[in-house]
Coordinates of C-alpha atoms and ligand atoms in Angstrom, one line a residue:
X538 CA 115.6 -23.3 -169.2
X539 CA 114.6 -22.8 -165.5
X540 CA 110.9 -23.8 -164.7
X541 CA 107.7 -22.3 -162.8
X542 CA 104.2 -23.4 -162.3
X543 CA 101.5 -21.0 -161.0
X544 CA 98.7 -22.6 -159.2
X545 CA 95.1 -20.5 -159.5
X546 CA 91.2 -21.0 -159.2
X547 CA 88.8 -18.6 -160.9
X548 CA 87.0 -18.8 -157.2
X549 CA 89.6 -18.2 -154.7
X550 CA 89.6 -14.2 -154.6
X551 CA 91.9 -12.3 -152.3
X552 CA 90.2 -9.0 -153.2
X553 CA 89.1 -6.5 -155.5
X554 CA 91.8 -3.9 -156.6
X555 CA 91.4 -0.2 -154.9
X556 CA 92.0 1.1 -158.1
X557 CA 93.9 4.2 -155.5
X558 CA 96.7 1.4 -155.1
X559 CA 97.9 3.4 -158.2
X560 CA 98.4 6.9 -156.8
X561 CA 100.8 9.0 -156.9
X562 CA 102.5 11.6 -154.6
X563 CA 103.5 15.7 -155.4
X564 CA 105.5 17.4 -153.1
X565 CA 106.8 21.3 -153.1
X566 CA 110.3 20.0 -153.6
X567 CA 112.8 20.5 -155.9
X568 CA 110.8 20.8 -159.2
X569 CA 108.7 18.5 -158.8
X570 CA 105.7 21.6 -159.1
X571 CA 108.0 24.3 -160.4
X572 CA 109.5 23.3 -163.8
X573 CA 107.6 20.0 -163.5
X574 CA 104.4 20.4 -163.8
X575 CA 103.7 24.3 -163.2
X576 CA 106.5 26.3 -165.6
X577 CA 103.8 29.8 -167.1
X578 CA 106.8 31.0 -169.3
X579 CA 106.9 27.8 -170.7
X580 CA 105.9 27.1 -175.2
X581 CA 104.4 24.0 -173.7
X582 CA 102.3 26.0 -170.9
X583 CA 98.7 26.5 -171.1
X584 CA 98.2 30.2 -171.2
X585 CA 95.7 31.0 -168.9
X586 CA 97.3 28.4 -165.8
X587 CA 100.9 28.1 -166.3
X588 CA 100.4 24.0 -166.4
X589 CA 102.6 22.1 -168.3
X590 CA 100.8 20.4 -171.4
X591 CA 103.7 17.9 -172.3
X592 CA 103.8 17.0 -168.5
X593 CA 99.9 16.5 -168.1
X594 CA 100.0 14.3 -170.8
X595 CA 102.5 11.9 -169.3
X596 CA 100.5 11.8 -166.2
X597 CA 97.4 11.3 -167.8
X598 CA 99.1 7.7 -169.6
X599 CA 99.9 6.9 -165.5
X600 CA 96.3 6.4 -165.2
X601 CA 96.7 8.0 -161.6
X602 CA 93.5 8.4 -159.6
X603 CA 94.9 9.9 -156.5
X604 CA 97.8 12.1 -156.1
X605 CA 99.0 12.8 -152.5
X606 CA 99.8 17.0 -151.9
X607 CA 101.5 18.9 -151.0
X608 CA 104.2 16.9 -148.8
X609 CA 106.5 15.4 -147.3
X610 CA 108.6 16.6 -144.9
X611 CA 107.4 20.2 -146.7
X612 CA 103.7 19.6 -145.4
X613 CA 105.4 19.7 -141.2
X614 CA 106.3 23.8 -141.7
X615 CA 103.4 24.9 -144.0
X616 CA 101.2 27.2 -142.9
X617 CA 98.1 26.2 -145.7
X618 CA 97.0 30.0 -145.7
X619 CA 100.0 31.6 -147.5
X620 CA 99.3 29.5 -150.6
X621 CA 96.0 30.7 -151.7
X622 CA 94.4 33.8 -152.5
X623 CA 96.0 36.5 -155.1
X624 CA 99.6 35.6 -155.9
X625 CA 100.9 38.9 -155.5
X626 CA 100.3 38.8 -151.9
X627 CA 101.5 35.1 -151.1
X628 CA 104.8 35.4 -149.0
X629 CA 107.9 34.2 -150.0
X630 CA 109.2 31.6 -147.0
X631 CA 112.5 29.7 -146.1
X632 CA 111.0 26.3 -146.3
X633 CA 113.0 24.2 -144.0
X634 CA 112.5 21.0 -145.0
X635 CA 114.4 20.8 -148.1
X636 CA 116.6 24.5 -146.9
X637 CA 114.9 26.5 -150.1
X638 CA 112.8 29.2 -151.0
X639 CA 109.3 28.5 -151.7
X640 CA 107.2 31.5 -153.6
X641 CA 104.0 30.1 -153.1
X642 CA 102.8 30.6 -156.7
X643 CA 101.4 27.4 -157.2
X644 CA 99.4 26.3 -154.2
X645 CA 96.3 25.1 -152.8
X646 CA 93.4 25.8 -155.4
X647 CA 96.3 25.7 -158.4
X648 CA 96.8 22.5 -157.3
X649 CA 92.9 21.6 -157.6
X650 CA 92.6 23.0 -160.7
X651 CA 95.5 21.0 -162.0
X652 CA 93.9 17.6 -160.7
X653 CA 90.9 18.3 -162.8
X654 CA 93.6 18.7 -165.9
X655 CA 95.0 15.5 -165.2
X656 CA 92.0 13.3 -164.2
X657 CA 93.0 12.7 -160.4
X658 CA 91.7 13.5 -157.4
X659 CA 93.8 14.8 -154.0
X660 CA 94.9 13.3 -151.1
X661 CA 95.3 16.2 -149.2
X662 CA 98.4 15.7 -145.5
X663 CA 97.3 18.1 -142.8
X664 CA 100.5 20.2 -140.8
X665 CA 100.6 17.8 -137.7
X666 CA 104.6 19.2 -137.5
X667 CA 104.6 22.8 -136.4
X668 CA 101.0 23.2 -136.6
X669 CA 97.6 21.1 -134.9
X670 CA 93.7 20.8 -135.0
X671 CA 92.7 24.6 -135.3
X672 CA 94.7 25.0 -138.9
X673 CA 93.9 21.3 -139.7
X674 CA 90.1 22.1 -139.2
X675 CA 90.2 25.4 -140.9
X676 CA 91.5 23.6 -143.9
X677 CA 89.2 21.4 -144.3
X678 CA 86.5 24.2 -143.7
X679 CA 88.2 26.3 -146.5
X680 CA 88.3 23.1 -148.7
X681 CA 85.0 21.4 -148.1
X682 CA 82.9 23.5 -146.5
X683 CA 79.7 24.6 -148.7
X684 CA 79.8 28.3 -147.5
X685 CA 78.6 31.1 -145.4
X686 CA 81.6 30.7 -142.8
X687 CA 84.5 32.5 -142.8
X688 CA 86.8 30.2 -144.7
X689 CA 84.9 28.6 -146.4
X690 CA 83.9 32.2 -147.9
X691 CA 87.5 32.9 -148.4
X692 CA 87.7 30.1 -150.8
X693 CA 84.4 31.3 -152.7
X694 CA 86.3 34.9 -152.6
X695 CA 89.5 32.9 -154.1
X696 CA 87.3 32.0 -157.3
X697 CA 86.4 28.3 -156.3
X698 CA 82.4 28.5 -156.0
X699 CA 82.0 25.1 -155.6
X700 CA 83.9 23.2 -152.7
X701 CA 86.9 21.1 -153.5
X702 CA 85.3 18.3 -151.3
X703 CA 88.3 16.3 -150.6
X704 CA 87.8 12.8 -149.5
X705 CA 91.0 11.5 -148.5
X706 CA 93.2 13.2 -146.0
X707 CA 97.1 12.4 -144.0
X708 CA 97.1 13.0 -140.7
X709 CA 100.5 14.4 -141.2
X710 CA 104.0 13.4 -142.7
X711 CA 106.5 10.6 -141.2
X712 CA 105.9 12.4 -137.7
X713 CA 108.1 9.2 -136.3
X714 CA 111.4 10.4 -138.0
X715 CA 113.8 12.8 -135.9
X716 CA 114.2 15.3 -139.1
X717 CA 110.5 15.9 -139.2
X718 CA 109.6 19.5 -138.4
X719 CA 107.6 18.9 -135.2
X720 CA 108.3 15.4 -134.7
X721 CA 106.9 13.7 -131.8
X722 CA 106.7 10.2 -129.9
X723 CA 104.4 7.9 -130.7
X724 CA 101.9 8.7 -127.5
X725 CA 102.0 12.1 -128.5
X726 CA 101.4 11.9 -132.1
X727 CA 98.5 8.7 -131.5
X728 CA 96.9 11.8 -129.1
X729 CA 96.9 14.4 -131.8
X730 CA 96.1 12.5 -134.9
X731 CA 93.0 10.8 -132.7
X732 CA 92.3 14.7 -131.8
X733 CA 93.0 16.1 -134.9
X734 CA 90.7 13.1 -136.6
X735 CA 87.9 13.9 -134.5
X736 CA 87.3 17.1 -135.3
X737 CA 87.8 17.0 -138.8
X738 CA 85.3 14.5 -139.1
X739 CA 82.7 16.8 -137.0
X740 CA 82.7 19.0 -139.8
X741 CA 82.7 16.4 -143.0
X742 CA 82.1 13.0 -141.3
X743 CA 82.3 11.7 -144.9
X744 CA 86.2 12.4 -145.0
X745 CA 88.7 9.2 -144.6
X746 CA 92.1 9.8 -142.5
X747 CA 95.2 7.6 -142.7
X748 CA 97.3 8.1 -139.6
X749 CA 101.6 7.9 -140.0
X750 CA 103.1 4.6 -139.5
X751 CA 106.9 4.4 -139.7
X752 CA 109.1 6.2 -142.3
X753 CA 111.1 2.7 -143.0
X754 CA 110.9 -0.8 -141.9
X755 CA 114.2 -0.6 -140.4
X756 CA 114.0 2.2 -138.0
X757 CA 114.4 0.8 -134.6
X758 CA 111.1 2.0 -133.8
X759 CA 109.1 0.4 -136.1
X760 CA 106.3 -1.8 -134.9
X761 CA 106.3 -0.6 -131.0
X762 CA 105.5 3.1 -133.2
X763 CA 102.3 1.2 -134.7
X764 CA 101.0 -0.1 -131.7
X765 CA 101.5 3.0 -129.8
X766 CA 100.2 5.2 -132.3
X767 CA 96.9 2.8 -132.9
X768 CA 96.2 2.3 -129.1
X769 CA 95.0 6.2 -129.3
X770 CA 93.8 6.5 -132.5
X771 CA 92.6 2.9 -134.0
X772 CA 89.1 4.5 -133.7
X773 CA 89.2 7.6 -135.7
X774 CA 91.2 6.5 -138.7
X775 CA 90.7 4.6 -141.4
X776 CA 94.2 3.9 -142.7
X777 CA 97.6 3.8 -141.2
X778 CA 100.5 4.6 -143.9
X779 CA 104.0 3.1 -144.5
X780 CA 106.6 4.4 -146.3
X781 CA 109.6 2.7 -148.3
X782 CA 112.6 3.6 -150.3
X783 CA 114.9 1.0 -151.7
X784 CA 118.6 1.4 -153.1
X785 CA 121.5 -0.2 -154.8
X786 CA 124.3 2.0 -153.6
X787 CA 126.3 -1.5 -153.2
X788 CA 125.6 -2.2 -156.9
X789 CA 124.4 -5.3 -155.8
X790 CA 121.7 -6.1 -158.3
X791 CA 120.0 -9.5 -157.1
X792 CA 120.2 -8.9 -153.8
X793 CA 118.5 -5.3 -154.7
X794 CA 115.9 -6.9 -156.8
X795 CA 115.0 -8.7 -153.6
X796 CA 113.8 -5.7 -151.8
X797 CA 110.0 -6.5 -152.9
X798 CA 110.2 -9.9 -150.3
X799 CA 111.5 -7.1 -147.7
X800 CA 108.1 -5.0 -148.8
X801 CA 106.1 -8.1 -148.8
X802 CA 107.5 -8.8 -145.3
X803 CA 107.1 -5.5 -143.7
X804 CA 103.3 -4.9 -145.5
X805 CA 102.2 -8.8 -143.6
X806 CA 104.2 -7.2 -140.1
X807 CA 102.0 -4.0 -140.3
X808 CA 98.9 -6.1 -141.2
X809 CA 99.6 -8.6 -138.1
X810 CA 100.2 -5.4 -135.8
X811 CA 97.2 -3.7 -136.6
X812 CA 95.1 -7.1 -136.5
X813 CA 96.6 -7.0 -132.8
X814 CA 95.2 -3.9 -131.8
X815 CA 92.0 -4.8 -133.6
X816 CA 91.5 -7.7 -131.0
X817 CA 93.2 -6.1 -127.7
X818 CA 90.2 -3.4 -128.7
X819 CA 87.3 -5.7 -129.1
X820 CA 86.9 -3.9 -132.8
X821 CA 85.1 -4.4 -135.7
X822 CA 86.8 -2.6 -137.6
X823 CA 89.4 -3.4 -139.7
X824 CA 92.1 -1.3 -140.4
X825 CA 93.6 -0.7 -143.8
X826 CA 97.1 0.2 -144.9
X827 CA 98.0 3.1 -147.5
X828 CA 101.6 2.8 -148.9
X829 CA 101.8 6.4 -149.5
X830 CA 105.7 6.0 -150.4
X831 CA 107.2 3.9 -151.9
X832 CA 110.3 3.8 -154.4
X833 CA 113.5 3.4 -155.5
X834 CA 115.8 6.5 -154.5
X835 CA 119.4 6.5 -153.9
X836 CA 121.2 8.0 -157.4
X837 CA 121.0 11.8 -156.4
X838 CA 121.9 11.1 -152.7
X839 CA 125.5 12.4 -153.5
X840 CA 124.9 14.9 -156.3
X841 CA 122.1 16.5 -153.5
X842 CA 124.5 17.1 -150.9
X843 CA 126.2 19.9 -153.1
X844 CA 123.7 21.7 -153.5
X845 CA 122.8 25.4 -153.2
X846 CA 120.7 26.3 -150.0
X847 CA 117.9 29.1 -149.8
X848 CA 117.1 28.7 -154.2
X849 CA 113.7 28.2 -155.4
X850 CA 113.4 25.0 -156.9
X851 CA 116.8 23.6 -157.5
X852 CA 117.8 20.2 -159.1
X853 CA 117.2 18.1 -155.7
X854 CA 116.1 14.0 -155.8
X855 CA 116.6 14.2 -159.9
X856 CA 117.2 10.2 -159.4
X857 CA 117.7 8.8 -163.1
X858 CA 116.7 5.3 -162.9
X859 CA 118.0 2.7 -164.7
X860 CA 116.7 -0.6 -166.6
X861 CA 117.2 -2.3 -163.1
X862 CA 115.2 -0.2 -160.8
X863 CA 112.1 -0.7 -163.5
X864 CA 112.1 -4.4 -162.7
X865 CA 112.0 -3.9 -159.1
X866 CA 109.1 -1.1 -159.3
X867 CA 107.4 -3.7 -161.6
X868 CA 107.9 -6.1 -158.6
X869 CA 107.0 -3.4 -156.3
X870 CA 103.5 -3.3 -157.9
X871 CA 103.4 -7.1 -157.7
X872 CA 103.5 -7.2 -153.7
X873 CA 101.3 -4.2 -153.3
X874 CA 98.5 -6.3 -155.5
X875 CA 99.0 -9.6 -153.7
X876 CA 98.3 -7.5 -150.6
X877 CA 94.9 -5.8 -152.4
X878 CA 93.1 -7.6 -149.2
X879 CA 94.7 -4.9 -146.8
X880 CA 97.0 -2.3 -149.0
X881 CA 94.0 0.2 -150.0
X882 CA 95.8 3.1 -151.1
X883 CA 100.0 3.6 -152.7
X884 CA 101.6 6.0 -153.8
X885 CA 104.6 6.4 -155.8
X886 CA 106.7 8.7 -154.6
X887 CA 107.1 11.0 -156.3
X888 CA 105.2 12.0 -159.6
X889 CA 107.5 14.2 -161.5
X890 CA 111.3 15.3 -161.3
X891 CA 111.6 14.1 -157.9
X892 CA 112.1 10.6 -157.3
X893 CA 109.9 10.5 -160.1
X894 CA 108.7 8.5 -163.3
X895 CA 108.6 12.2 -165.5
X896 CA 111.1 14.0 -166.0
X897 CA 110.9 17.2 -167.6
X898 CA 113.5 19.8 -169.0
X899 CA 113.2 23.4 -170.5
X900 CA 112.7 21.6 -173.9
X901 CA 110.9 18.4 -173.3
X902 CA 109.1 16.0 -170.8
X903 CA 110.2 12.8 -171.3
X904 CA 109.4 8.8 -169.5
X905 CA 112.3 7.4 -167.1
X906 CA 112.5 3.6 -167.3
X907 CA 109.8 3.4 -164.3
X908 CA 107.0 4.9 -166.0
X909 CA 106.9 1.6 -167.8
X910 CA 105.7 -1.3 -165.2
X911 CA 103.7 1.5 -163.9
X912 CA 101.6 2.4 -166.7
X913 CA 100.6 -0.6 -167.4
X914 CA 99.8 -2.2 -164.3
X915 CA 97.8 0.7 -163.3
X916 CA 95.9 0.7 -166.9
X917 CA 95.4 -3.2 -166.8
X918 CA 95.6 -4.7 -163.1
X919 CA 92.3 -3.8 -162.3
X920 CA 89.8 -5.9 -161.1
X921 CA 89.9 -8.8 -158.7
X922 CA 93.4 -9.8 -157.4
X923 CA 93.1 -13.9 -157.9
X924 CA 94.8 -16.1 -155.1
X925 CA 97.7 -18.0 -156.5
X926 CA 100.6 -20.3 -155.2
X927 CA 104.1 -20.0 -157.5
X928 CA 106.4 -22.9 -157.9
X929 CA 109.4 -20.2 -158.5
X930 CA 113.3 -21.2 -158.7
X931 CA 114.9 -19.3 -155.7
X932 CA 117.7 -17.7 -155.3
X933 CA 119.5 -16.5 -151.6
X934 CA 119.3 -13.1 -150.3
X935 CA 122.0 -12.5 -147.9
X936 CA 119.6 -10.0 -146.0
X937 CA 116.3 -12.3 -147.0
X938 CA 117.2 -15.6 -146.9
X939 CA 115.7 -17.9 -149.6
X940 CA 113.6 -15.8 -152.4
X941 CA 112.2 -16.4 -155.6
X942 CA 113.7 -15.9 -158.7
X943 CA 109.7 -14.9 -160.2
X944 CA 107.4 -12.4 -158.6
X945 CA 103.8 -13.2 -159.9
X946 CA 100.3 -12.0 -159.6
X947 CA 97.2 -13.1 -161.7
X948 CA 94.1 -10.2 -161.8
X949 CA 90.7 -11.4 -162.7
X950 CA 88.7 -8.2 -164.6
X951 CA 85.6 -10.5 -164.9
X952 CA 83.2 -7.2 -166.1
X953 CA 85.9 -6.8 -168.9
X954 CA 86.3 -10.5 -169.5
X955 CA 89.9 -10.4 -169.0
X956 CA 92.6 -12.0 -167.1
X957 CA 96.2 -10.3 -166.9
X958 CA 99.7 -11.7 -165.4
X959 CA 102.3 -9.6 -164.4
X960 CA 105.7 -11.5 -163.8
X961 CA 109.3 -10.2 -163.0
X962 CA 111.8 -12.7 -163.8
X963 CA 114.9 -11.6 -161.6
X964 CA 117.2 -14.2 -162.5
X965 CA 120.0 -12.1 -164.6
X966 CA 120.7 -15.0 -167.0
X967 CA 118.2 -17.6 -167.5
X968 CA 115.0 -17.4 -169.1
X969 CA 112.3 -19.1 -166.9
X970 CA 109.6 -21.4 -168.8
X971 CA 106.2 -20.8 -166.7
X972 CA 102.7 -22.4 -167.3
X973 CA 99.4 -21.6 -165.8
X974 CA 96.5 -24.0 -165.9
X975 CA 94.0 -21.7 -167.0
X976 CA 91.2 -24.4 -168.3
X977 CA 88.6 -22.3 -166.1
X978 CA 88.9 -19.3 -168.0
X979 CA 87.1 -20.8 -171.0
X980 CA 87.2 -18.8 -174.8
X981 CA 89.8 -16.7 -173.4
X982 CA 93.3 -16.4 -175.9
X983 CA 96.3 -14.4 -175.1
X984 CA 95.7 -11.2 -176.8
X985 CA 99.7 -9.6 -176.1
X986 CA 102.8 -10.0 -173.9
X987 CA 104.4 -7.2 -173.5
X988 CA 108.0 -7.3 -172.2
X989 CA 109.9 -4.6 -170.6
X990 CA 114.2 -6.1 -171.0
X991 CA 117.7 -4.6 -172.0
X992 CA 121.0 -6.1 -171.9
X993 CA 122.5 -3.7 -169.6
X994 CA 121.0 -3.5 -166.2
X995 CA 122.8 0.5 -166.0
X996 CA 120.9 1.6 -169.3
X997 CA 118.8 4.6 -169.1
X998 CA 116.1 6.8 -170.8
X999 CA 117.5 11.1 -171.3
X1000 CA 116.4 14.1 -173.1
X1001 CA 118.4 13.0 -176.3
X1002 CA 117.4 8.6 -175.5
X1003 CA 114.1 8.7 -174.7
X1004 CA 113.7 5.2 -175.4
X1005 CA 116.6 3.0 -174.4
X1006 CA 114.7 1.5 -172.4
X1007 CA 110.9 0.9 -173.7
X1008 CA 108.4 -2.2 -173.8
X1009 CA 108.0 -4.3 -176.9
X1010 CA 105.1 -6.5 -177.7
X1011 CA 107.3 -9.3 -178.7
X1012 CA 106.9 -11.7 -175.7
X1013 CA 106.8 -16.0 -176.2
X1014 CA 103.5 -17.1 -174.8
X1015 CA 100.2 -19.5 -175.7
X1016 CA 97.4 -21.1 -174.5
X1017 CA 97.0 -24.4 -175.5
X1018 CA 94.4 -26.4 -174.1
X1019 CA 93.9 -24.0 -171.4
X1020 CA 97.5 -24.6 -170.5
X1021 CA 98.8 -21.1 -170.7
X1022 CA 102.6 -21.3 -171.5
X1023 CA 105.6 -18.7 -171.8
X1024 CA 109.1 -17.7 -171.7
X1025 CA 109.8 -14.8 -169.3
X1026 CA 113.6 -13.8 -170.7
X1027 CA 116.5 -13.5 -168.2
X1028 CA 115.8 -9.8 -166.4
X1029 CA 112.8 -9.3 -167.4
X1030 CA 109.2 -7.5 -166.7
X1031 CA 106.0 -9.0 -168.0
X1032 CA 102.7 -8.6 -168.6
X1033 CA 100.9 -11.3 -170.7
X1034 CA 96.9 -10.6 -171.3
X1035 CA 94.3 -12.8 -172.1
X1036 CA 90.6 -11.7 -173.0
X1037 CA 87.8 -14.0 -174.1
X1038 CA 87.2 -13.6 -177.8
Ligands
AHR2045 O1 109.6 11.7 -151.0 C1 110.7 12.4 -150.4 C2 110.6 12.5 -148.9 O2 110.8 11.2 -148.4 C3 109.3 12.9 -148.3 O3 109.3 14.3 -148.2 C4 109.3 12.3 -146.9 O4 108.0 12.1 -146.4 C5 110.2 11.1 -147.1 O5 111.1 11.0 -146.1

């Protein structure tokens, strides 16, 4: 059996856990809010809203505190107004994001109401595409303001006394990328997301803003985008986002399972970039990152291209994911925590149906094999992210070079007296034997290792297989003498907790 050694001090803390690293992201698209989580005609619909019960309940077991709304590439073209008031005299619009028809049934205070159902709270993008400050400030007016002004009246008139008070707010969608409605050069969008910020935060200066980095690492853009964009607007935000999507189209399965060094290695290149304009401005401030997408997505991009145009909510980004793409969303989660120092807010994109971990059918709702690793990290990996150094095997990356076969990361929850290690073992046939001097953490006993394995990389979870692919609580570990041993099986995800008893 390969070997590992992780290295840790109960003192050395890289930071405590934003517990919005675990958000989430809904967009109008496909049916992600039609069929997904809004279906009225429903048996599993509540009667009086139309929200799907069977879905809510999935979402509540993400444990998701933020959920970004309501795009996307949908938010550049939206005109906020046509999606509240009564339905019957919302307009029907050709949405030309995603070339469909979107009713505006569900919109902006349906959504609101749904985040109380599911115990989350919105992060709310702005139209920075076909749209600027004026409709950006009168949303915020509608959505925060007390009342006793025009919209903020409309929204008391709408049957929402109290104002939705919406903290956390995207300065528009990917406004870098050529198929974004309204898309604009760097200069230009720096200028009116440091414009757009500034008034917003004249009416609610309690509001946070992230501003768009780059849609992918690998646009040719990326990194001159950031510095351009920050040089106009460093002062007025408080986050700036990144965005990343990972595929296995060559059915190459290490070298996909690699992808979280490429994340780890884009997240410390955005980091070093904004430190850079921190010191060419003589700031104080420090500027945070929010990796408001992020996924695997690649299985529909073929079935997609067939599709109907000018439907409402059609089959679109209905990526099954395999047993594969849990391990590398597990891994995912890994590198956003051992970046907890700048990565403040993440979102999975998406939530439900699209891209998502929940899928949902006219007869069930059901867990795809990513709603696993992400469960769990969010429900345990709270607390303080502990500084560790791995002694992995590695294995080469034809893109990455040299990268280890183990992605690791210890979190502290000292209120809960609890310590919990999440570990992706990558390597497709060896178990790897790891131990953990853990003599600081004294009284503390493994309490459960939980292991997320199958045999076939390609398995998946359907309507009539819900559970091909599902944890089990039968993982190999033990402290003994505060030496914390276990066996992480070939292709496998892992989290082993220890409390103090
Ligand atoms: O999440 C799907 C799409 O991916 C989003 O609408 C867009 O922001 C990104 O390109």
């Amino acid at each position: 059996m390969k070997q590992a050694t992780l290295h840790t001090d109960r003192h050395f803390a890289l930071a405590q856990v934003d517990p919005r690293l675990y958000g989430s992201f809904l967009e109008h698209l496909g049916r992600a809010v039609y069929e997904g989580i809004y279906q009225p005609m429903h048996p599993a619909a509540d009667l009086l809203r139309g929200f799907r019960r069977d879905t809510l309940e999935l979402v509540r077991g993400l444990n998701v505190p933020v959920v970004r709304y309501p795009g996307g590439n949908f938010v550049s073209g939206l005109r906020w107004e046509d999606t509240v008031g009564p339905k019957e005299n919302r307009p029907r619009r050709a949405e030309l994001a995603w070339g469909v028809i979107e009713t505006n049934e569900f919109g902006l205070d349906e959504f609101m109401e749904w985040c109380r159902a599911a115990g989350t709270a919105p992060m709310m993008a702005v139209n920075l595409g076909t749209r600027g400050v004026d409709a950006a400030r009168n949303l915020l007016e509608y959505c925060n303001f007390k009342s006793g002004t025009a919209y903020s009246d409309m929204r008391v008139r709408n049957g929402a006394r109290a104002p939705h008070d919406i903290k956390l707010w995207c300065l528009g969608n990917e406004m870098d990328g050529p198929w974004q409605m309204g898309h604009k050069t760097a200069h230009e969008y720096g200028r009116i997301a440091a414009e757009t910020g500034r008034v917003m935060k004249l009416l609610d200066p309690t509001i946070e803003l992230v501003a768009c980095g780059s849609s992918a690492w690998h646009l040719p853009w990326f990194g001159q985008w950031e510095s351009e964009v920050l040089a106009e607007c460093y002062d007025e935000v408080d986050y700036l986002s990144l965005h990343q999507y990972y595929g296995n189209a060559e059915n190459d399965t290490p070298e996909f399972l690699a992808r979280s060094a490429a994340m780890d290695r884009f997240i410390s290149e955005v980091v070093a970039i904004c430190d850079a304009e921190k010191a060419k401005k003589r700031s104080k401030k420090t500027m945070h990152l929010s990796f408001d997408e992020w996924n695997v997505w690649y299985h529909s991009h073929e079935q997609d291209k067939k599709l109907e145009k000018w439907v409402s909510a059609p089959h679109q980004l209905e990526d099954v994911y395999n047993f594969e793409d849990a391990l590398l969303v597990g891994s995912m989660l890994i590198t956003l925590l051992r970046h907890a120092d700048r990565v403040k807010i993440a979102c999975l994109a998406q939530l439900v149906n699209v891209i998502a971990p929940i899928m949902t059918s006219d007869t069930a709702a059901w867990k795809q094999t990513t709603y696993y690793p992400f469960a769990y990290t969010s429900r345990f990996g709270r607390g303080t992210v502990l500084q560790t150094v791995a002694q992995s095997p590695m294995y080469t990356s034809k893109d990455l070079g040299e990268v280890p076969c183990l992605d690791t990361v210890l979190v502290h929850d000292e209120a809960g007296e609890a310590l919990t290690l999440f570990a992706v073992n990558k390597d497709l046939r060896e178990d790897i034997g790891l131990n953990c001097d853990l003599r600081q953490f004294e009284g503390y006993a493994v309490e459960r290792h939980v292991v997320l394995t199958h045999a076939d990389c390609k398995a998946v979870n359907t309507e009539a297989a819900p559970d091909t692919v599902a944890p089990r609580e039968d993982g190999v570990s033990a402290l003994d003498g505060g030496v914390l041993t276990a066996t992480l099986g070939s292709k496998s995800w892992n989290m082993i907790r220890l409390v103090k008893r």
